[in-house]
Short mmCIF file of C-alpha atoms in Angstrom, two decimals:
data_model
loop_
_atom_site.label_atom_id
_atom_site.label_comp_id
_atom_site.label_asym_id
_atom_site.label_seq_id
_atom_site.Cartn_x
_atom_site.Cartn_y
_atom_site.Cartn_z
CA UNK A 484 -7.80 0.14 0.58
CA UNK A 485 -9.06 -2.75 -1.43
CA UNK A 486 -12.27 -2.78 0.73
CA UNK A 487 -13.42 -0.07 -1.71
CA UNK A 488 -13.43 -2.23 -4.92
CA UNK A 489 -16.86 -4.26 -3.85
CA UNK A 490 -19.41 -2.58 -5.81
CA UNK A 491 -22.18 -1.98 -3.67
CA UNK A 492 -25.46 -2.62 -5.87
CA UNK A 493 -28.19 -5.17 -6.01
CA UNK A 494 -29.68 -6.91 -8.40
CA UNK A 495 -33.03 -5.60 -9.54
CA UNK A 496 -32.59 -6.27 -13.86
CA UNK A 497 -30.19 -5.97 -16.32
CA UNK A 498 -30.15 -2.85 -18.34
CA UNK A 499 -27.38 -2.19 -21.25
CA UNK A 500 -25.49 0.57 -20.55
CA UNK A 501 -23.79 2.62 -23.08
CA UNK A 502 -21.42 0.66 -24.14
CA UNK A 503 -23.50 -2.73 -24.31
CA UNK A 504 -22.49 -4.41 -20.91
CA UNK A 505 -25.32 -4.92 -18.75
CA UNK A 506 -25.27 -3.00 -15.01
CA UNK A 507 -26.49 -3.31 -12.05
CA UNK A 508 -29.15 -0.71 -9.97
CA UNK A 509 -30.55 -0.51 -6.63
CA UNK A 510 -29.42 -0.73 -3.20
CA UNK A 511 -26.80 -1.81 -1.11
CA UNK A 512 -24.82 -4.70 -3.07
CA UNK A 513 -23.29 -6.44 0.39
CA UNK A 514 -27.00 -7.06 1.81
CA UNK A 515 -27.75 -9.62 -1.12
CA UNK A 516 -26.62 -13.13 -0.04
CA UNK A 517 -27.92 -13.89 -3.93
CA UNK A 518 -25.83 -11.69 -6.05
CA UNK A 519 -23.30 -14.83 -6.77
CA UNK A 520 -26.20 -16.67 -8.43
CA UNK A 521 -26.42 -14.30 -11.08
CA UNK A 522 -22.89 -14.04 -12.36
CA UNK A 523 -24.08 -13.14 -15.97
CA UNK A 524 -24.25 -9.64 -14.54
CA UNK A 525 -20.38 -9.03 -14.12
CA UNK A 526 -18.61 -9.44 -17.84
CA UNK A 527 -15.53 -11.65 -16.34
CA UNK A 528 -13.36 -10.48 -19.06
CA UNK A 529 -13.47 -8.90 -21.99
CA UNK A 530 -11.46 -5.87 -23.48
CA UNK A 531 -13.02 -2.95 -21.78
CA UNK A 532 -12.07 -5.12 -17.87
CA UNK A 533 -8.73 -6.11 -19.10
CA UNK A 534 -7.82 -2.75 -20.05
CA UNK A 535 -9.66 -1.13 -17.31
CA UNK A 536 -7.40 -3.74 -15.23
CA UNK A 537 -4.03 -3.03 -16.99
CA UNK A 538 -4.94 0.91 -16.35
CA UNK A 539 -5.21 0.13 -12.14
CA UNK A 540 -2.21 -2.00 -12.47
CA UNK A 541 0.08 1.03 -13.97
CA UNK A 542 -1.39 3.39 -11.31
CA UNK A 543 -0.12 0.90 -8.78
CA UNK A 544 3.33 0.89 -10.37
CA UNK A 545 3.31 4.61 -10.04
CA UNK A 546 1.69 5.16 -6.63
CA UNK A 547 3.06 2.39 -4.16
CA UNK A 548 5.88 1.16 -6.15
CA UNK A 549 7.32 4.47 -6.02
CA UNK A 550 6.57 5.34 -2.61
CA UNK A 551 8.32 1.97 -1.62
CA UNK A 552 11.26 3.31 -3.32
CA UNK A 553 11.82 5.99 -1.38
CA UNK A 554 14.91 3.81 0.60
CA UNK A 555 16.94 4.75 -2.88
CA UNK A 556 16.35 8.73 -2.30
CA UNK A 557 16.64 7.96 1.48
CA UNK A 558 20.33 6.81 0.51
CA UNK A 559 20.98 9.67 -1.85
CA UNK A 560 19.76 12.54 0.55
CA UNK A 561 21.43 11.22 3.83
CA UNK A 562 24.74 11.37 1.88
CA UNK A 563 24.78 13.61 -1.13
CA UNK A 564 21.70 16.04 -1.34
CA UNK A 565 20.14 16.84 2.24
CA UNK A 566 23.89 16.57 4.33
CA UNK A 567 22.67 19.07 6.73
CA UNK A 568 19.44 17.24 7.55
CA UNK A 569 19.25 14.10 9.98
CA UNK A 570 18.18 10.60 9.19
CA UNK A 571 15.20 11.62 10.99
CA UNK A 572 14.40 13.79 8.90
CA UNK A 573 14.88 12.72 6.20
CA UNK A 574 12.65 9.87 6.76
CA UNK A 575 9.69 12.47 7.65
CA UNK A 576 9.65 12.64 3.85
CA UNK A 577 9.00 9.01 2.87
CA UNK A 578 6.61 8.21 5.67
CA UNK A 579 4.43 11.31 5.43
CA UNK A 580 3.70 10.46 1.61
CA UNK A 581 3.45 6.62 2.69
CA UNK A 582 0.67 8.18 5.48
CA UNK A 583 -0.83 10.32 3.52
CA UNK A 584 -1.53 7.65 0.31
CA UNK A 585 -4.33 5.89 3.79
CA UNK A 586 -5.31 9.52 4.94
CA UNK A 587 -6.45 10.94 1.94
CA UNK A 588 -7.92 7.52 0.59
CA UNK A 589 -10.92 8.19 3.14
CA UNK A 590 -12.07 10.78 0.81
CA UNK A 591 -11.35 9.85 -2.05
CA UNK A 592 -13.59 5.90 -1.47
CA UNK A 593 -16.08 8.74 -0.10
CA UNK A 594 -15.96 10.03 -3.11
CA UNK A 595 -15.26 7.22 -5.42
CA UNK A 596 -18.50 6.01 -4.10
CA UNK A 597 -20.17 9.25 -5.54
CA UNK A 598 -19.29 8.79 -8.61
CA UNK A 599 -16.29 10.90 -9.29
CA UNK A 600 -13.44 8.31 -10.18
CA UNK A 601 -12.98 10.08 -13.45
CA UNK A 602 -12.24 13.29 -11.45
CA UNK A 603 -10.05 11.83 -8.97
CA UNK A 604 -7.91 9.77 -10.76
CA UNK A 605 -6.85 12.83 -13.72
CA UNK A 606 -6.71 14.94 -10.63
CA UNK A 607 -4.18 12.54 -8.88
CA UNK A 608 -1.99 11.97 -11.61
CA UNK A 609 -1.78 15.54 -12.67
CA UNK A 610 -0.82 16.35 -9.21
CA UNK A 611 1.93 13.42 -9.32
CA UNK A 612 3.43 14.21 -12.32
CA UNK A 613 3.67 17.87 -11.17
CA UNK A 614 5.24 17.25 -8.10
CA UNK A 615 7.41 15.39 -9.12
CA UNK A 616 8.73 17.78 -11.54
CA UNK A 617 8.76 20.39 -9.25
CA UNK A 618 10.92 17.72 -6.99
CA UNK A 619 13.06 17.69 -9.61
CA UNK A 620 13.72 21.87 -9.35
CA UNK A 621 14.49 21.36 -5.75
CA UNK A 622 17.99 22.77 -4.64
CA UNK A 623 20.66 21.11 -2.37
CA UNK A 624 20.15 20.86 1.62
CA UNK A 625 16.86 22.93 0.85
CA UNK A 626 14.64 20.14 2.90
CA UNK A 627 11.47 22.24 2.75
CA UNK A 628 11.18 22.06 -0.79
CA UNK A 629 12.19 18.08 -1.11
CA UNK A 630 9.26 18.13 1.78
CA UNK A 631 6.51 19.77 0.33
CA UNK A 632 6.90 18.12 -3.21
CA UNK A 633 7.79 14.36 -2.58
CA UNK A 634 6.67 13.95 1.24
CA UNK A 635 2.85 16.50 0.81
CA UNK A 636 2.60 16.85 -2.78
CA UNK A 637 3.06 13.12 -3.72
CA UNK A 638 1.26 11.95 -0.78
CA UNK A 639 -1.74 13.40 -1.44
CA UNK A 640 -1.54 12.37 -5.31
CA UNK A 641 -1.38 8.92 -4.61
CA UNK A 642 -3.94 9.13 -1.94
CA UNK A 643 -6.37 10.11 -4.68
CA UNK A 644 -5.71 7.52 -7.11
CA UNK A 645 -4.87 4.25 -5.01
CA UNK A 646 -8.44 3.65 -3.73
CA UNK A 647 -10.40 4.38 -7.03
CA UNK A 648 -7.84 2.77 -8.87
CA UNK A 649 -8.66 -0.56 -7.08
CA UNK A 650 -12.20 -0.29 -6.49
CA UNK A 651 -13.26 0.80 -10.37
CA UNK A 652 -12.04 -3.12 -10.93
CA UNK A 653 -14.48 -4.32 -9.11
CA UNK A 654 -17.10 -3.23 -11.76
CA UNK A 655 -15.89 -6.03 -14.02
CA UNK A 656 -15.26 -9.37 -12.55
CA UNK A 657 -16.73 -11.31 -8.96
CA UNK A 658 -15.51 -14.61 -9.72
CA UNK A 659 -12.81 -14.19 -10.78
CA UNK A 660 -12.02 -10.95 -8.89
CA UNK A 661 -9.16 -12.66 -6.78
CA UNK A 662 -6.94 -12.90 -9.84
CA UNK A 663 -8.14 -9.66 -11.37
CA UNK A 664 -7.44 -7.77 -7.87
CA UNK A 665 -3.71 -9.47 -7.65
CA UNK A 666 -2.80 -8.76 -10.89
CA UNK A 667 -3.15 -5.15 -10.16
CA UNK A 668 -1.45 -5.36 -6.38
CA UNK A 669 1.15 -6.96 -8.15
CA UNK A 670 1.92 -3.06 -9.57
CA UNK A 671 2.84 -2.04 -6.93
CA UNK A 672 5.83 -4.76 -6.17
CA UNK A 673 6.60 -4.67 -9.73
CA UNK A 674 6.89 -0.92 -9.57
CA UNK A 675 8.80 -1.33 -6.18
CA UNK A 676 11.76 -3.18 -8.44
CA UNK A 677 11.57 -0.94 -11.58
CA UNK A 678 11.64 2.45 -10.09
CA UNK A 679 15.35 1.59 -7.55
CA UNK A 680 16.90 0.45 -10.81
CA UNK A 681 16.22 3.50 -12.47
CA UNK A 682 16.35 6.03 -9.88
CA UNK A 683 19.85 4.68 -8.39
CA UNK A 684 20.79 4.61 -12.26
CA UNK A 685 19.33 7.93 -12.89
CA UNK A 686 20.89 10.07 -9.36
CA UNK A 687 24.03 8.40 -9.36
CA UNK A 688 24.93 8.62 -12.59
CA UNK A 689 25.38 11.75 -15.58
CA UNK A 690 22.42 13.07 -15.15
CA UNK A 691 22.57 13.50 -11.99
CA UNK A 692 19.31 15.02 -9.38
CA UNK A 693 17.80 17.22 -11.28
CA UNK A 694 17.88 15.64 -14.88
CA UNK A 695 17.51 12.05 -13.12
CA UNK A 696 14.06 13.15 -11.33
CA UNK A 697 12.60 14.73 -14.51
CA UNK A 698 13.40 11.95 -16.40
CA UNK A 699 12.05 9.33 -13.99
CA UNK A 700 8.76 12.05 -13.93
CA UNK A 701 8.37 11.82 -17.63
CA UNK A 702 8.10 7.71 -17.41
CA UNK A 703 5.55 7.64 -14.76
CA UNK A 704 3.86 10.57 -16.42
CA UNK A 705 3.40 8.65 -19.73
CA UNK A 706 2.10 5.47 -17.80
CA UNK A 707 0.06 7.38 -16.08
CA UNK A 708 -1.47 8.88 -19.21
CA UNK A 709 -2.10 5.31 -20.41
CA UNK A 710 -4.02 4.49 -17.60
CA UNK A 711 -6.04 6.89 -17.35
CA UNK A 712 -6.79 6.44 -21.12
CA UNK A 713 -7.53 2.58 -20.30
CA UNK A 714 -9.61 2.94 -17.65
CA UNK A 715 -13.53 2.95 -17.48
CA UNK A 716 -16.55 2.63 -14.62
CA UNK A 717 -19.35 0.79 -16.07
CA UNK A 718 -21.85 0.54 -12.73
CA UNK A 719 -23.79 3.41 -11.71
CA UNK A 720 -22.39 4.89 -7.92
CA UNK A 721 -24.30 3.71 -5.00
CA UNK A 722 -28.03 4.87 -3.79
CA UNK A 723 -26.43 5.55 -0.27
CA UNK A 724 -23.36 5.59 0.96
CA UNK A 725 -21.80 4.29 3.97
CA UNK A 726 -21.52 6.11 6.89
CA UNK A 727 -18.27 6.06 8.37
CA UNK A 728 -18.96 7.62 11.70
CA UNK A 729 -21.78 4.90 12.62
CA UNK A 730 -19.45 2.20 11.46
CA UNK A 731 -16.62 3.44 13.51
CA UNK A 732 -18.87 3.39 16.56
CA UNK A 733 -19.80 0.11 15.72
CA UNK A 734 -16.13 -0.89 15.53
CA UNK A 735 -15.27 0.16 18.96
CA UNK A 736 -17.61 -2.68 20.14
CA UNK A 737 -15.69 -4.77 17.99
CA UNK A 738 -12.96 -6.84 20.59
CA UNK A 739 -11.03 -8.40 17.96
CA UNK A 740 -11.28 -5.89 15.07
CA UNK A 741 -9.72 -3.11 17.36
CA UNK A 742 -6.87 -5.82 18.35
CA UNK A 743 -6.11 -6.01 14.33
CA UNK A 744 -6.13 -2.36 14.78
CA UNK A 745 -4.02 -2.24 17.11
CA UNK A 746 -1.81 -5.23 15.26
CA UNK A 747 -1.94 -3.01 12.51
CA UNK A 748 -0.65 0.59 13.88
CA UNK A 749 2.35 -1.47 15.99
CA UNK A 750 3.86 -3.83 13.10
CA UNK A 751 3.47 -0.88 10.49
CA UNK A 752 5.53 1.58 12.66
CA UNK A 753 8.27 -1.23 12.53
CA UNK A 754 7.43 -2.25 9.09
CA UNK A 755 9.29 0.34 6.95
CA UNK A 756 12.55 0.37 8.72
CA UNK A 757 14.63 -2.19 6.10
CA UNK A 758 12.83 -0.57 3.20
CA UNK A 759 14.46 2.78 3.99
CA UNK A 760 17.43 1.81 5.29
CA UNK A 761 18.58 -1.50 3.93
CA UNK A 762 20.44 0.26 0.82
CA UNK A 763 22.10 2.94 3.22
CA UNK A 764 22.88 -0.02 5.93
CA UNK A 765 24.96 -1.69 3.01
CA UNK A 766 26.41 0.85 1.85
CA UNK A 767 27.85 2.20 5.66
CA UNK A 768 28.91 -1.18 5.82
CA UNK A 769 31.43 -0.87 3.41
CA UNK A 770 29.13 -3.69 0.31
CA UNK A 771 29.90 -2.47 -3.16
CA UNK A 772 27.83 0.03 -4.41
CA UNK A 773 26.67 -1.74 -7.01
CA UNK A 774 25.29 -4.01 -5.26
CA UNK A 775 23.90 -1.95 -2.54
CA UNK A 776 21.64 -0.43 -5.26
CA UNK A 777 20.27 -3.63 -5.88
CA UNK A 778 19.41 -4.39 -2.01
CA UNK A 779 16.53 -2.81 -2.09
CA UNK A 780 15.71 -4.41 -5.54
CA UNK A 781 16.19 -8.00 -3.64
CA UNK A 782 13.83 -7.15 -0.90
CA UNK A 783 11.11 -6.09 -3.26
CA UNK A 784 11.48 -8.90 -5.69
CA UNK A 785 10.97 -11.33 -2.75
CA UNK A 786 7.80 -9.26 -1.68
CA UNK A 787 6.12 -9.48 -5.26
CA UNK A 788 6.57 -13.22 -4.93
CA UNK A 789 4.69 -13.18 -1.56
CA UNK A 790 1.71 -11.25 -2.54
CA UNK A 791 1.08 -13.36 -5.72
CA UNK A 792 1.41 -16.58 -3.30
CA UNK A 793 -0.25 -15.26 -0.51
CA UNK A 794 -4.07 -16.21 -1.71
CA UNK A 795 -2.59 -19.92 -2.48
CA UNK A 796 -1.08 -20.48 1.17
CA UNK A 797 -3.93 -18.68 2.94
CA UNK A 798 -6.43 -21.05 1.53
CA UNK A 799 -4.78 -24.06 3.60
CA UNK A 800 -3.65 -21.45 6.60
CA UNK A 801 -6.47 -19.26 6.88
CA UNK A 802 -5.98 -15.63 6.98
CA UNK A 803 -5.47 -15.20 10.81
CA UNK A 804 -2.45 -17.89 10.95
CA UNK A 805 -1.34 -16.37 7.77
CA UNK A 806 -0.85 -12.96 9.07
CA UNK A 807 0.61 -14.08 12.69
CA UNK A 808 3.49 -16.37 11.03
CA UNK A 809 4.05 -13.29 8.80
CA UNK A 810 4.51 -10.51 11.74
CA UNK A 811 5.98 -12.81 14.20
CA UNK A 812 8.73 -13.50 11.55
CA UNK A 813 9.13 -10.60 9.95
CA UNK A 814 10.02 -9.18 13.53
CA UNK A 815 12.44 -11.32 14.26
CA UNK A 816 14.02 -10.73 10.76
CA UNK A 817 14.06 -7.09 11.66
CA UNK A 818 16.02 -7.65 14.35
CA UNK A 819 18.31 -9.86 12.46
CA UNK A 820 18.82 -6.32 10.82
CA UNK A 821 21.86 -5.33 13.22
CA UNK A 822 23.82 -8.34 11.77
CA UNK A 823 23.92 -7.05 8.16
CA UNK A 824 27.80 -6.86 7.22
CA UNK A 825 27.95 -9.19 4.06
CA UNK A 826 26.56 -9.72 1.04
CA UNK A 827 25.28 -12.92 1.78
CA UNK A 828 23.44 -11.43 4.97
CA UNK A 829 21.54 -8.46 2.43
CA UNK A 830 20.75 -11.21 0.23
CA UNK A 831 18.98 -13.28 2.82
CA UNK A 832 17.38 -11.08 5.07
CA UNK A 833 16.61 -8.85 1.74
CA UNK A 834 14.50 -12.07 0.49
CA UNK A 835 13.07 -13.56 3.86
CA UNK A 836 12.21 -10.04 5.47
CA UNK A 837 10.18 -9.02 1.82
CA UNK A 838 8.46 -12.24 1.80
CA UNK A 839 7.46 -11.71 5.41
CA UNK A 840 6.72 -8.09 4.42
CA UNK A 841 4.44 -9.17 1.05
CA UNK A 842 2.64 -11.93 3.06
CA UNK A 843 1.51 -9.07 5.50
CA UNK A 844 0.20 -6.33 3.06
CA UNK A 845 -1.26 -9.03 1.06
CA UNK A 846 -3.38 -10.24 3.91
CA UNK A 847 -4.38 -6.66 5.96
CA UNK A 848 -7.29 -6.30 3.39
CA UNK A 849 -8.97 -10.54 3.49
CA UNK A 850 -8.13 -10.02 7.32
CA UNK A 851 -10.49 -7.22 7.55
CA UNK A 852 -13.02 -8.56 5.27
CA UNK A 853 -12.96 -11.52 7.64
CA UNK A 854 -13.57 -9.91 11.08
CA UNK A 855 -16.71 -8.00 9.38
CA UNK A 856 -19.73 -9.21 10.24
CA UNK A 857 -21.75 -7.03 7.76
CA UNK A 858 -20.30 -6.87 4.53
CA UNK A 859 -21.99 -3.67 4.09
CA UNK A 860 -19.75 -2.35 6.21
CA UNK A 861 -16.29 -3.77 4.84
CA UNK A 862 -15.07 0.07 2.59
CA UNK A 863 -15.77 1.66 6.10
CA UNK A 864 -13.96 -0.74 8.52
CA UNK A 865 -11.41 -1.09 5.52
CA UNK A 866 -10.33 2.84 5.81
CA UNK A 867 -10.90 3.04 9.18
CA UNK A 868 -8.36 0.10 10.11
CA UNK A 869 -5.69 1.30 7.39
CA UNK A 870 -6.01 5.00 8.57
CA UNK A 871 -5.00 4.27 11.95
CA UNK A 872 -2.25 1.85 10.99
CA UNK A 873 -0.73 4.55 8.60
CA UNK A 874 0.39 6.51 11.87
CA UNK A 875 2.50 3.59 12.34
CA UNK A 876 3.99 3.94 8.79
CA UNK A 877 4.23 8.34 9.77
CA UNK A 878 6.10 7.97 12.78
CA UNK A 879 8.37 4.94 12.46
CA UNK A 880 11.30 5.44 10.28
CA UNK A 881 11.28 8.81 11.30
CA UNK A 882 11.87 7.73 15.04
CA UNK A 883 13.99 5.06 13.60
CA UNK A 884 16.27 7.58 11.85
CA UNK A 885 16.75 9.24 15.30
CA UNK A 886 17.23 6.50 17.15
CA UNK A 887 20.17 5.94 14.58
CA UNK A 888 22.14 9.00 14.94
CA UNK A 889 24.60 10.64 12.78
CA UNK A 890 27.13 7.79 14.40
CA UNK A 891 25.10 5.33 12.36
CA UNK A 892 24.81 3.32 15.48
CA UNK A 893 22.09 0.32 13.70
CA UNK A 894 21.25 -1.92 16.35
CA UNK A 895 19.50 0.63 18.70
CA UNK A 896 16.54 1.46 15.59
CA UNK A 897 16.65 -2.50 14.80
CA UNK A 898 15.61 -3.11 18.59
CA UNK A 899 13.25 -0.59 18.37
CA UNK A 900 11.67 -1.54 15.02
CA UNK A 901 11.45 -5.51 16.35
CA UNK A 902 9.89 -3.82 19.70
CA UNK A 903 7.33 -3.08 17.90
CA UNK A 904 6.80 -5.24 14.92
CA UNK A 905 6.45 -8.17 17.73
CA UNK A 906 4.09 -6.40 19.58
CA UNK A 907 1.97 -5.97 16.62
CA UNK A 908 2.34 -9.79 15.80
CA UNK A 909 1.04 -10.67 19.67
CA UNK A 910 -1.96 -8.30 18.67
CA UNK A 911 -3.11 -10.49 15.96
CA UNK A 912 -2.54 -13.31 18.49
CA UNK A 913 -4.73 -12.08 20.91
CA UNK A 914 -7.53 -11.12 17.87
CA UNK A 915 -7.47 -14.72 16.66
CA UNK A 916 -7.87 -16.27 20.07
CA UNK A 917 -10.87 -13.96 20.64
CA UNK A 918 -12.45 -13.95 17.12
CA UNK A 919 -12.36 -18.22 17.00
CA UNK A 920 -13.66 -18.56 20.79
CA UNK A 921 -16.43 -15.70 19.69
CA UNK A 922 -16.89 -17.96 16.32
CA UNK A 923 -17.30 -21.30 18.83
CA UNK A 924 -19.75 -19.29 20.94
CA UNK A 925 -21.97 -18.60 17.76
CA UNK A 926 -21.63 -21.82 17.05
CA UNK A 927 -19.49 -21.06 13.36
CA UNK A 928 -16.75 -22.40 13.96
#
């Protein structure tokens, strides 16, 4: 939830904290319409943001990228490790850590803005490295111990981490935040082509499950080490804190933000579907294995791409536009989904559906920032939206995987999954044509 990462302080007079940079102290950051005419107060640079900023950026390798990875142990379970299980179940797995990374983040930003980012983010990677060893001493067709370590275990982990993680770079830069914030969502993309290399590598080759997972646990436990080693707050918490109940109630007022809600929950319960199940679609489709293991690899190069372009094309766009091109055509690529049978149709729809796929993520957060009226608000309405669209994310693949069938019958979960990734796009159309006749009424636009 990148909402989190706007430091909430204003400017009363700059004091040197203990390590020489000055800091800011007072009240609620959002309600000063000044703070950008002081930008002496933010360092812009230096080695303690940089670091700080390289630290966020390995948490995101570890947290998202290897959460969006999950299509690789998808593959591997269906057909080597979890036989007895369904695809539906299987999928529980993937999408209850992908829910859980938005559930848990509303307490962790509550308590990020508290002041314990130190404790959350040692907890978080403790608790990622250790479940994912203890994934690694999980036995054949035992799902409930696969569950409770990847799906609960490494869920809640990342939940704990991805907020803070984002937010604590907010302490360093304002101008030139933009870049400093998608350097570090880059992580996660990057981390999304590192991790299916390795892991596909790693399963399918000498080492086989158990070996393969422990190694892949002692990489992302050494870069999480290094990040939590680089990373530092330097403004004190908040005097107050937000409170998320009167923003919510505020929110339900709010005609177009609860359409982006809505947008939100729809397109995410369709979004997923080619992430899990593009490398097992090739494969049942008779592609080499070899280069099945790179499908996923494709798709996630494409989306890394899309995020780091995003904040270019939005500028001439605008984020509304931006976001409705995105779902409307990353629907219709999902449906294109049921004519995967080549290479050359993985390579295209691998690169066009994870640019469609980056574009969205990249724009969820400047979406939200742009339907808030109060800035003040933004960390609330931030969680809030993300929450609910994380049931999408829970239930989708997993009703996806039943809709497929041990018969591997794939256009019934494409229809489904464009069902509702188009009716999350005509969401956002409705929110835009509501939000700009609301702007011409105020006379903004």
């Amino acid at each position: 939830m990148p909402s989190e990462s706007e430091p909430r302080m204003l400017y009363t007079a700059p004091q040197q904290d203990k390590e020489g940079s000055e800091t800011l102290e007072g009240s609620n950051f959002a309600k000063d319409s000044n703070l950008s005419s002081h930008p002496h107060e933010f360092p812009e640079g230096g080695l303690a943001a940089w670091m700080t900023t390289f630290g966020a950026f390995l948490v995101q390798l570890c947290g998202f990228g290897y959460t969006n990875s999950f299509g690789v142990y998808q593959d591997f379970y269906t057909q080597h490790y979890l036989t007895n299980e369904t695809s539906s179940a299987i999928s529980w797995i993937g999408s209850l850590n992908t829910f859980l990374v938005t559930a848990v983040g509303l307490i962790s930003g509550s308590l990020y803005d508290r002041g314990y980012f130190y404790h959350l983010v040692i907890a978080g990677s403790l608790l990622q490295s250790f479940s994912l060893f203890m994934l690694s001493l999980s036995k054949p067709d035992q799902y409930y111990q696969i569950f409770l370590a990847q799906g609960v275990g490494m869920g809640i982990a990342l939940g704990l981490v991805y907020v803070p993680s984002l937010a604590v770079v907010s302490h360093y830069f304002r101008r030139r935040r933009t870049l400093a914030m998608t350097f570090v969502a880059s992580g996660s993309s990057l981390g999304a082509v590192i991790h299916p290399i390795m892991l596909n590598n790693l399963l399918n080759g000498r080492l086989g499950f158990g070996n393969g997972v422990r190694a892949s646990a002692g990489f992302v436990s050494v870069l999480l080490l290094i990040a939590c080693l680089c990373m530092r707050t330097r403004l004190d918490p908040p005097m107050t804190s937000v409170n998320y109940i009167v923003a919510a109630k505020k929110c339900i007022r709010d005609v177009p933000f609860i359409f982006a809600i809505a947008g939100g929950f729809f397109f995410q319960t369709g979004l997923y579907y080619p992430l899990f199940f593009i490398q097992l679609d090739s494969i049942r489709h008779g592609l080499s294995v070899t280069f099945s293991f790179y499908s996923l690899v494709i798709l996630n190069v494409s989306n890394c791409v899309a995020r780091v372009m995003s904040g270019f094309i939005a500028a001439f766009t605008g984020v509304p536009n931006l976001i409705i091109v995105a779902t409307i055509s990353g629907g219709v690529l999902i449906l294109g989904m049921i004519g995967l049978n080549s290479l050359a149709s993985v390579v295209v729809l691998g690169v066009m559906y994870g640019y469609c796929a980056g574009l969205y993520i990249a724009m969820v957060g400047p979406l939200v920032a742009t339907l808030t009226p109060d800035l003040s608000e933004l960390g609330a309405r931030m969680s809030i939206c993300f929450f609910i669209g994380g049931f999408g994310g829970l239930i989708g693949t997993p009703i996806s995987g039943a809709l497929l069938t041990s018969n591997y019958t794939w256009w019934i979960p494409a229809v489904f999954s464009w069902v509702a990734s188009m009716t999350g796009g005509v969401m956002y159309m409705i929110m835009r044509f509501i939000f700009v006749r609301r702007q011409i009424n105020q006379g903004k636009a």
